[in-house]
């Protein structure tokens, strides 16, 4: 039989180098960068092991005038950065992949908080990083120097062992893109005005990089063909296409996407489609004879084959799918596509980078732990002795733990009180926009169903007595958490007064399908993460009071002590979309307010700054403030001498990513050999003292 996916495994030349197949991990941030080089190298190495043909760095600052501190990006300022980068290229090469580096100068996107050099931009302008020191206009001399810096960085990249070196104009974050966009570029010299002039700097960089290293390294161009802002920005069918036409044969590879980062890495909540960028990027291949790579959360092998066969791309680009499953290519090649852990598009990976910490992933708990804990996404230490393990609760923590205990070879029993497995994942995936999140439980349930030595019981709520009677050698409590109903949370440690005067529904009630009666509903968000915003959207859409004049007031009121809706979601690049969505759905938003008490038909709010109070009419209150761990089984079992541990939300409520991680950690740690146990106290990258 002919392998339907063989086309994906054809080697392909990129300039002077050859990729072993068509799987291309495009540059992506990871919160490791120059600060955590060993962790970075091991994480990239895992992708190479998993079969990716090209493994790229995140953006690499070429000069101290492009300093993204406090974010941990890659750095290639001078020769001293080469050894750390060499760790990655050696590790990637060892597994037959090519290593790529995305050289970057961030123009007015870099505030240079560490180097304290005045930021350099296409003109005099504010930086977009929220610090009031402005960027200065780049003179002709500056541009000459800038080209020298880029050339020198390319030479260093070659010396560090990279096979592909990028020129980068994307994400609304780079100096080159800012030269391209008339919105930033109002220069009157030969770098401003016509498109030919605005493209000049990019052309020079491409030519000079090729001249410097083109005999041994491929030169890639990462270019955002469309800003998704209509005629207010670059459009694929206008100047985007014109740029590709002008530079068509200059780079050895076109890596094309959309801008800004929130569009390129849009979450499934706001864009569920696989290949969502193709309507913008698919023209590129018809303009150039050079290979083209593009992204769009590709996880389906059939879709990948059709993209290649139909001449839309040459390489399947991936950032998030390669994070969720570093072994995606190998699984396709080995006919194990059903084992692919598909990305759910939640952007917790992106959030890590935005918080300046090492990458983590909801689907792949080993992501970011390759070096510091020695974790591998597909392998785990087999058991050294027999033992039976009872896992109580089949949410993300329990499921992940069950999978890993089973992989180790222990006898696993999973008992779930509800009729179905999945816990909060299934509950939350029933809300507006979160359907893809169910992949977290689907892939784990699927694996458990294939495994010998695993017994699963649903509709089986266990008590202390049941558990003692069962007599497992080890008990893992993954019993989750419940949302508080009293309004206690981050902003107030006392309950809302007179709560008995209003109908209260918790987020759990809503996720179980209960809907508030007609009349105004007040959602009180002191969690300040995603759930309250999701519930507001969910209820507004369900009420759907849409007339021919648009949405009318649908009686959904959103109150938060924060200054914006769902502020933490800045980290996932979603905050603006969430606030826009609620405004468009005519949700009534009150920021900077706490809910303090209730009277008949009204809720009293208090301004967090002035203490001034005001009233809003509401018949139902949905507090989204804090959760209570469901941990009542723990203490009595411990007292009874049972070997027991608490994991996931029952231990400390958090993100789904935290629950999965906790389930994984528990399985790794159980009866582990001393070396693995030592790794439980993770390794740290300590600065070397000169
Ligand atoms: P986590 O995110 O930590 O996995 P979840 O809340 O998603 O937590 O899942 C916890 C699961 O545990 C829920 O599906 C719940 O029905 C189940 N559960 C809670 N208590 C018991 C119990 N005593 N016996 C069996 N299952 C339980
Ligand atoms: Fe995908 Fe979420 Fe993992 Fe990022 S954290 S790779 S978006 S599953």
PDB file of N, CA and C and ligand atoms in Angstrom, residues 319-321 323-324 342-350 360-364, ligand 2:
ATOM      1  N   UNK A 319       4.191  26.222  15.178  1.00  0.00           N
ATOM      2  CA  UNK A 319       4.776  26.591  16.459  1.00  0.00           C
ATOM      3  C   UNK A 319       4.003  25.808  17.515  1.00  0.00           C
ATOM      4  N   UNK A 320       2.745  26.197  17.765  1.00  0.00           N
ATOM      5  CA  UNK A 320       1.984  25.561  18.844  1.00  0.00           C
ATOM      6  C   UNK A 320       1.791  24.047  18.651  1.00  0.00           C
ATOM      7  N   UNK A 321       1.484  23.564  17.433  1.00  0.00           N
ATOM      8  CA  UNK A 321       1.358  22.098  17.319  1.00  0.00           C
ATOM      9  C   UNK A 321       2.649  21.359  17.664  1.00  0.00           C
ATOM     10  N   UNK A 323       4.676  22.361  19.999  1.00  0.00           N
ATOM     11  CA  UNK A 323       4.806  22.476  21.459  1.00  0.00           C
ATOM     12  C   UNK A 323       3.915  21.415  22.116  1.00  0.00           C
ATOM     13  N   UNK A 324       2.689  21.341  21.631  1.00  0.00           N
ATOM     14  CA  UNK A 324       1.746  20.363  22.199  1.00  0.00           C
ATOM     15  C   UNK A 324       2.209  18.944  21.908  1.00  0.00           C
ATOM     16  N   UNK A 342      -3.141  17.014  20.040  1.00  0.00           N
ATOM     17  CA  UNK A 342      -3.406  18.234  19.266  1.00  0.00           C
ATOM     18  C   UNK A 342      -3.451  19.458  20.176  1.00  0.00           C
ATOM     19  N   UNK A 343      -2.833  20.506  19.700  1.00  0.00           N
ATOM     20  CA  UNK A 343      -2.887  21.798  20.385  1.00  0.00           C
ATOM     21  C   UNK A 343      -4.350  22.219  20.532  1.00  0.00           C
ATOM     22  N   UNK A 344      -4.690  22.803  21.690  1.00  0.00           N
ATOM     23  CA  UNK A 344      -6.078  23.260  21.889  1.00  0.00           C
ATOM     24  C   UNK A 344      -6.213  24.768  21.647  1.00  0.00           C
ATOM     25  N   UNK A 345      -5.106  25.422  21.306  1.00  0.00           N
ATOM     26  CA  UNK A 345      -5.174  26.859  21.004  1.00  0.00           C
ATOM     27  C   UNK A 345      -5.562  27.717  22.196  1.00  0.00           C
ATOM     28  N   UNK A 346      -5.002  27.394  23.386  1.00  0.00           N
ATOM     29  CA  UNK A 346      -5.349  28.156  24.594  1.00  0.00           C
ATOM     30  C   UNK A 346      -4.349  29.267  24.885  1.00  0.00           C
ATOM     31  N   UNK A 347      -3.168  29.182  24.282  1.00  0.00           N
ATOM     32  CA  UNK A 347      -2.105  30.186  24.437  1.00  0.00           C
ATOM     33  C   UNK A 347      -1.506  30.292  25.839  1.00  0.00           C
ATOM     34  N   UNK A 348      -1.555  29.220  26.590  1.00  0.00           N
ATOM     35  CA  UNK A 348      -0.831  29.233  27.867  1.00  0.00           C
ATOM     36  C   UNK A 348       0.678  29.245  27.591  1.00  0.00           C
ATOM     37  N   UNK A 349       1.072  28.666  26.452  1.00  0.00           N
ATOM     38  CA  UNK A 349       2.481  28.719  26.047  1.00  0.00           C
ATOM     39  C   UNK A 349       2.907  30.172  25.821  1.00  0.00           C
ATOM     40  N   UNK A 350       2.067  30.904  25.117  1.00  0.00           N
ATOM     41  CA  UNK A 350       2.349  32.313  24.828  1.00  0.00           C
ATOM     42  C   UNK A 350       2.399  33.106  26.139  1.00  0.00           C
ATOM     43  N   UNK A 360       5.324  26.592  29.118  1.00  0.00           N
ATOM     44  CA  UNK A 360       4.535  25.448  29.573  1.00  0.00           C
ATOM     45  C   UNK A 360       3.389  25.259  28.603  1.00  0.00           C
ATOM     46  N   UNK A 361       2.771  24.098  28.646  1.00  0.00           N
ATOM     47  CA  UNK A 361       1.717  23.802  27.674  1.00  0.00           C
ATOM     48  C   UNK A 361       0.620  23.000  28.353  1.00  0.00           C
ATOM     49  N   UNK A 362      -0.609  23.327  28.031  1.00  0.00           N
ATOM     50  CA  UNK A 362      -1.739  22.614  28.628  1.00  0.00           C
ATOM     51  C   UNK A 362      -1.737  21.142  28.214  1.00  0.00           C
ATOM     52  N   UNK A 363      -1.504  20.893  26.939  1.00  0.00           N
ATOM     53  CA  UNK A 363      -1.565  19.520  26.436  1.00  0.00           C
ATOM     54  C   UNK A 363      -0.310  18.712  26.763  1.00  0.00           C
ATOM     55  N   UNK A 364       0.821  19.377  26.777  1.00  0.00           N
ATOM     56  CA  UNK A 364       2.091  18.658  26.940  1.00  0.00           C
ATOM     57  C   UNK A 364       2.795  19.107  28.222  1.00  0.00           C
TER      58      UNK A 364
HETATM   59 FE1  LIG B   2      -1.457  24.693  22.184  1.00  0.00          FE
HETATM   60 FE2  LIG B   2      -2.280  25.597  24.538  1.00  0.00          FE
HETATM   61 FE3  LIG B   2      -0.149  23.964  24.356  1.00  0.00          FE
HETATM   62 FE4  LIG B   2       0.042  26.451  23.511  1.00  0.00          FE
HETATM   63  S1  LIG B   2      -0.336  25.802  25.624  1.00  0.00           S
HETATM   64  S2  LIG B   2       0.741  24.636  22.453  1.00  0.00           S
HETATM   65  S3  LIG B   2      -1.966  26.803  22.675  1.00  0.00           S
HETATM   66  S4  LIG B   2      -2.243  23.476  23.868  1.00  0.00           S
END
